[in-house]
């Protein structure tokens, strides 16, 4: 089903990113400082090994200038020119306090955010690379960062402290914080069987939908945690999908489908999954609210008429009616639980057994065909077409 793009690297792939535009290039990064540029057909445009041979942990093209490719390695962000891949155009050394795990650009290309091992998030001004903001709230490694579309002063970061933080850059303080461990414990209290164990929800990757309101966070518990940000940049609702049987390593919203709530995930279980979240309660909470209210109304009505029947009947029938009502309640509860389980089981629109741990994902339109590019533990990229959707 997938096609390989071989011979681009000699070391394990770590990341992949795409340039905007119909003819945009693809950039992949690997261990040992390897950067490779590809055409949309999978032909190699150029290869480079950066001095120092530090692992390339993230690649991102500027949304405003396709001639600027940003790559992170060690505590440095290097700027490359895809048209002349001979060496860095600029080096922003010390961009991170420690090793950088991920970088992200805002929509205008005027700022780069870097997440590092110290837990700090730093904002670099472009051009120049001057550190203009340092955001400190994570108590462990900060693993991923993303700007909110249409909101240039909002930034989301996640880390191995299980925190999801929405930042307001004007005052360099969190606007809201969600602890995934607390959320997972609440959910597990209702769902978990005795003796059942889950990995802690260490946060590995965050993505924001193109509308800017829905966040997805891939975590070590195999879930992708979903959050809706409302007016005033406050958390309105959260939920999760059980996406993978092992840790979820990647999540990316897709901008080129029918609505902004399509999402692709990858995991340590070697699975790549495509999701349509258009009807998920976090994305469309009004639908679930209406259903819940209607169900509650029906229950109240049923109980009320039940009481009237009991008053109209003699004591000899009360016991039988109570038993019958209890059976009805048990059936209704079982049906409700079954519906809830069906909702949980409304799984991905497409599930791909990739077979290797997923290190990086890049949704892209390649020569007009919607596709997913996968970077894994090997030295080859894999491309999966989504044309059957």
GROMACS .gro file of N, CA and C in nm, residues 15-97:
model
  249
   15UNK      N    1   1.250   1.282   1.186
   15UNK     CA    2   1.147   1.383   1.162
   15UNK      C    3   1.130   1.405   1.012
   16UNK      N    4   1.014   1.464   0.977
   16UNK     CA    5   0.985   1.497   0.838
   16UNK      C    6   0.887   1.614   0.836
   17UNK      N    7   0.906   1.704   0.740
   17UNK     CA    8   0.819   1.820   0.728
   17UNK      C    9   0.804   1.861   0.583
   18UNK      N   10   0.694   1.930   0.553
   18UNK     CA   11   0.666   1.969   0.416
   18UNK      C   12   0.658   2.119   0.399
   19UNK      N   13   0.697   2.165   0.279
   19UNK     CA   14   0.687   2.306   0.244
   19UNK      C   15   0.548   2.335   0.191
   20UNK      N   16   0.489   2.449   0.225
   20UNK     CA   17   0.357   2.483   0.173
   20UNK      C   18   0.361   2.506   0.022
   21UNK      N   19   0.246   2.489  -0.042
   21UNK     CA   20   0.238   2.514  -0.186
   21UNK      C   21   0.230   2.386  -0.264
   22UNK      N   22   0.175   2.394  -0.385
   22UNK     CA   23   0.151   2.273  -0.466
   22UNK      C   24   0.278   2.204  -0.511
   23UNK      N   25   0.389   2.276  -0.522
   23UNK     CA   26   0.515   2.213  -0.564
   23UNK      C   27   0.615   2.205  -0.450
   24UNK      N   28   0.564   2.210  -0.327
   24UNK     CA   29   0.652   2.218  -0.210
   24UNK      C   30   0.741   2.098  -0.192
   25UNK      N   31   0.861   2.124  -0.142
   25UNK     CA   32   0.957   2.018  -0.114
   25UNK      C   33   0.926   1.951   0.020
   26UNK      N   34   0.986   1.834   0.040
   26UNK     CA   35   0.978   1.762   0.167
   26UNK      C   36   1.118   1.756   0.226
   27UNK      N   37   1.128   1.782   0.357
   27UNK     CA   38   1.257   1.776   0.426
   27UNK      C   39   1.252   1.670   0.535
   28UNK      N   40   1.354   1.584   0.539
   28UNK     CA   41   1.362   1.482   0.643
   28UNK      C   42   1.493   1.497   0.718
   29UNK      N   43   1.489   1.465   0.847
   29UNK     CA   44   1.607   1.474   0.930
   29UNK      C   45   1.633   1.342   1.000
   30UNK      N   46   1.759   1.312   1.027
   30UNK     CA   47   1.796   1.183   1.084
   30UNK      C   48   1.906   1.201   1.188
   31UNK      N   49   1.941   1.090   1.252
   31UNK     CA   50   2.054   1.091   1.344
   31UNK      C   51   2.182   1.127   1.268
   32UNK      N   52   2.280   1.180   1.341
   32UNK     CA   53   2.408   1.211   1.280
   32UNK      C   54   2.410   1.337   1.196
   33UNK      N   55   2.309   1.425   1.214
   33UNK     CA   56   2.309   1.554   1.144
   33UNK      C   57   2.266   1.549   0.999
   34UNK      N   58   2.200   1.442   0.958
   34UNK     CA   59   2.162   1.427   0.816
   34UNK      C   60   2.031   1.500   0.785
   35UNK      N   61   2.035   1.582   0.681
   35UNK     CA   62   1.916   1.649   0.628
   35UNK      C   63   1.906   1.615   0.479
   36UNK      N   64   1.785   1.575   0.435
   36UNK     CA   65   1.765   1.542   0.294
   36UNK      C   66   1.640   1.614   0.243
   37UNK      N   67   1.651   1.668   0.121
   37UNK     CA   68   1.538   1.734   0.056
   37UNK      C   69   1.487   1.646  -0.057
   38UNK      N   70   1.353   1.639  -0.071
   38UNK     CA   71   1.288   1.553  -0.169
   38UNK      C   72   1.189   1.632  -0.253
   39UNK      N   73   1.173   1.589  -0.378
   39UNK     CA   74   1.062   1.639  -0.459
   39UNK      C   75   0.935   1.564  -0.418
   40UNK      N   76   0.822   1.605  -0.473
   40UNK     CA   77   0.696   1.539  -0.440
   40UNK      C   78   0.687   1.399  -0.501
   41UNK      N   79   0.774   1.368  -0.595
   41UNK     CA   80   0.778   1.232  -0.651
   41UNK      C   81   0.872   1.139  -0.574
   42UNK      N   82   0.944   1.196  -0.476
   42UNK     CA   83   1.038   1.115  -0.399
   42UNK      C   84   1.179   1.115  -0.453
   43UNK      N   85   1.211   1.208  -0.543
   43UNK     CA   86   1.348   1.221  -0.593
   43UNK      C   87   1.428   1.311  -0.497
   44UNK      N   88   1.553   1.279  -0.477
   44UNK     CA   89   1.637   1.355  -0.385
   44UNK      C   90   1.687   1.482  -0.454
   45UNK      N   91   1.661   1.595  -0.390
   45UNK     CA   92   1.706   1.726  -0.440
   45UNK      C   93   1.844   1.758  -0.386
   46UNK      N   94   1.866   1.727  -0.261
   46UNK     CA   95   1.995   1.757  -0.199
   46UNK      C   96   2.009   1.687  -0.066
   47UNK      N   97   2.134   1.667  -0.026
   47UNK     CA   98   2.164   1.605   0.103
   47UNK      C   99   2.273   1.685   0.172
   48UNK      N  100   2.267   1.687   0.305
   48UNK     CA  101   2.363   1.766   0.382
   48UNK      C  102   2.384   1.698   0.517
   49UNK      N  103   2.508   1.695   0.562
   49UNK     CA  104   2.540   1.654   0.699
   49UNK      C  105   2.594   1.775   0.771
   50UNK      N  106   2.524   1.820   0.874
   50UNK     CA  107   2.563   1.941   0.944
   50UNK      C  108   2.688   1.917   1.028
   51UNK      N  109   2.773   2.019   1.040
   51UNK     CA  110   2.892   2.007   1.125
   51UNK      C  111   2.852   1.971   1.268
   52UNK      N  112   2.930   1.884   1.329
   52UNK     CA  113   2.898   1.838   1.464
   52UNK      C  114   2.817   1.711   1.466
   53UNK      N  115   2.747   1.685   1.355
   53UNK     CA  116   2.670   1.562   1.337
   53UNK      C  117   2.575   1.532   1.453
   54UNK      N  118   2.514   1.637   1.507
   54UNK     CA  119   2.412   1.617   1.610
   54UNK      C  120   2.281   1.574   1.544
   55UNK      N  121   2.202   1.495   1.616
   55UNK     CA  122   2.076   1.445   1.561
   55UNK      C  123   1.985   1.560   1.521
   56UNK      N  124   1.920   1.546   1.405
   56UNK     CA  125   1.821   1.645   1.359
   56UNK      C  126   1.686   1.608   1.421
   57UNK      N  127   1.640   1.689   1.515
   57UNK     CA  128   1.520   1.654   1.591
   57UNK      C  129   1.392   1.713   1.535
   58UNK      N  130   1.403   1.815   1.449
   58UNK     CA  131   1.283   1.877   1.395
   58UNK      C  132   1.317   1.954   1.269
   59UNK      N  133   1.226   1.953   1.171
   59UNK     CA  134   1.242   2.032   1.049
   59UNK      C  135   1.113   2.108   1.022
   60UNK      N  136   1.124   2.233   0.980
   60UNK     CA  137   1.004   2.312   0.950
   60UNK      C  138   1.038   2.420   0.848
   61UNK      N  139   0.959   2.427   0.741
   61UNK     CA  140   0.972   2.534   0.644
   61UNK      C  141   0.898   2.658   0.694
   62UNK      N  142   0.949   2.775   0.658
   62UNK     CA  143   0.878   2.898   0.690
   62UNK      C  144   0.751   2.907   0.607
   63UNK      N  145   0.634   2.933   0.670
   63UNK     CA  146   0.511   2.949   0.594
   63UNK      C  147   0.514   3.070   0.501
   64UNK      N  148   0.602   3.167   0.533
   64UNK     CA  149   0.608   3.291   0.456
   64UNK      C  150   0.718   3.289   0.350
   65UNK      N  151   0.813   3.196   0.360
   65UNK     CA  152   0.926   3.196   0.267
   65UNK      C  153   0.977   3.053   0.251
   66UNK      N  154   0.940   2.988   0.141
   66UNK     CA  155   0.978   2.848   0.120
   66UNK      C  156   1.129   2.832   0.100
   67UNK      N  157   1.203   2.943   0.087
   67UNK     CA  158   1.348   2.936   0.074
   67UNK      C  159   1.418   2.933   0.210
   68UNK      N  160   1.340   2.922   0.317
   68UNK     CA  161   1.399   2.914   0.451
   68UNK      C  162   1.348   2.786   0.519
   69UNK      N  163   1.442   2.697   0.545
   69UNK     CA  164   1.413   2.572   0.614
   69UNK      C  165   1.485   2.574   0.749
   70UNK      N  166   1.408   2.556   0.856
   70UNK     CA  167   1.464   2.557   0.992
   70UNK      C  168   1.480   2.414   1.041
   71UNK      N  169   1.597   2.382   1.095
   71UNK     CA  170   1.620   2.249   1.152
   71UNK      C  171   1.683   2.267   1.290
   72UNK      N  172   1.646   2.180   1.383
   72UNK     CA  173   1.703   2.186   1.519
   72UNK      C  174   1.798   2.069   1.538
   73UNK      N  175   1.908   2.097   1.606
   73UNK     CA  176   2.008   1.994   1.639
   73UNK      C  177   2.085   2.044   1.759
   74UNK      N  178   2.097   1.959   1.863
   74UNK     CA  179   2.158   2.006   1.986
   74UNK      C  180   2.078   2.122   2.042
   75UNK      N  181   2.148   2.228   2.084
   75UNK     CA  182   2.079   2.348   2.134
   75UNK      C  183   2.068   2.456   2.026
   76UNK      N  184   2.088   2.416   1.900
   76UNK     CA  185   2.099   2.511   1.789
   76UNK      C  186   1.984   2.497   1.690
   77UNK      N  187   1.942   2.609   1.634
   77UNK     CA  188   1.852   2.610   1.519
   77UNK      C  189   1.931   2.663   1.400
   78UNK      N  190   1.937   2.583   1.292
   78UNK     CA  191   2.007   2.625   1.170
   78UNK      C  192   1.904   2.659   1.063
   79UNK      N  193   1.934   2.761   0.985
   79UNK     CA  194   1.850   2.800   0.873
   79UNK      C  195   1.919   2.756   0.744
   80UNK      N  196   1.848   2.678   0.663
   80UNK     CA  197   1.902   2.629   0.537
   80UNK      C  198   1.824   2.688   0.421
   81UNK      N  199   1.891   2.700   0.306
   81UNK     CA  200   1.827   2.744   0.183
   81UNK      C  201   1.811   2.622   0.093
   82UNK      N  202   1.687   2.574   0.075
   82UNK     CA  203   1.666   2.452  -0.006
   82UNK      C  204   1.718   2.464  -0.149
   83UNK      N  205   1.733   2.588  -0.200
   83UNK     CA  206   1.780   2.605  -0.337
   83UNK      C  207   1.930   2.584  -0.349
   84UNK      N  208   1.999   2.589  -0.233
   84UNK     CA  209   2.145   2.576  -0.234
   84UNK      C  210   2.188   2.510  -0.104
   85UNK      N  211   2.172   2.378  -0.098
   85UNK     CA  212   2.188   2.305   0.027
   85UNK      C  213   2.335   2.267   0.048
   86UNK      N  214   2.417   2.369   0.071
   86UNK     CA  215   2.559   2.343   0.093
   86UNK      C  216   2.599   2.361   0.239
   87UNK      N  217   2.522   2.435   0.313
   87UNK     CA  218   2.552   2.461   0.453
   87UNK      C  219   2.453   2.560   0.508
   88UNK      N  220   2.451   2.581   0.640
   88UNK     CA  221   2.356   2.674   0.699
   88UNK      C  222   2.377   2.818   0.651
   89UNK      N  223   2.265   2.886   0.626
   89UNK     CA  224   2.268   3.030   0.597
   89UNK      C  225   2.289   3.108   0.726
   90UNK      N  226   2.224   3.057   0.833
   90UNK     CA  227   2.239   3.115   0.966
   90UNK      C  228   2.238   3.003   1.068
   91UNK      N  229   2.306   3.027   1.180
   91UNK     CA  230   2.300   2.936   1.295
   91UNK      C  231   2.260   3.016   1.418
   92UNK      N  232   2.153   2.973   1.484
   92UNK     CA  233   2.112   3.035   1.610
   92UNK      C  234   2.158   2.943   1.723
   93UNK      N  235   2.285   2.957   1.761
   93UNK     CA  236   2.341   2.873   1.866
   93UNK      C  237   2.289   2.918   2.002
   94UNK      N  238   2.265   2.820   2.090
   94UNK     CA  239   2.210   2.853   2.220
   94UNK      C  240   2.063   2.893   2.212
   95UNK      N  241   1.996   2.857   2.101
   95UNK     CA  242   1.852   2.887   2.091
   95UNK      C  243   1.775   2.815   2.200
   96UNK      N  244   1.819   2.695   2.235
   96UNK     CA  245   1.762   2.622   2.347
   96UNK      C  246   1.858   2.622   2.464
   97UNK      N  247   1.804   2.613   2.586
   97UNK     CA  248   1.891   2.605   2.703
   97UNK      C  249   1.962   2.471   2.706
   0.00000   0.00000   0.00000
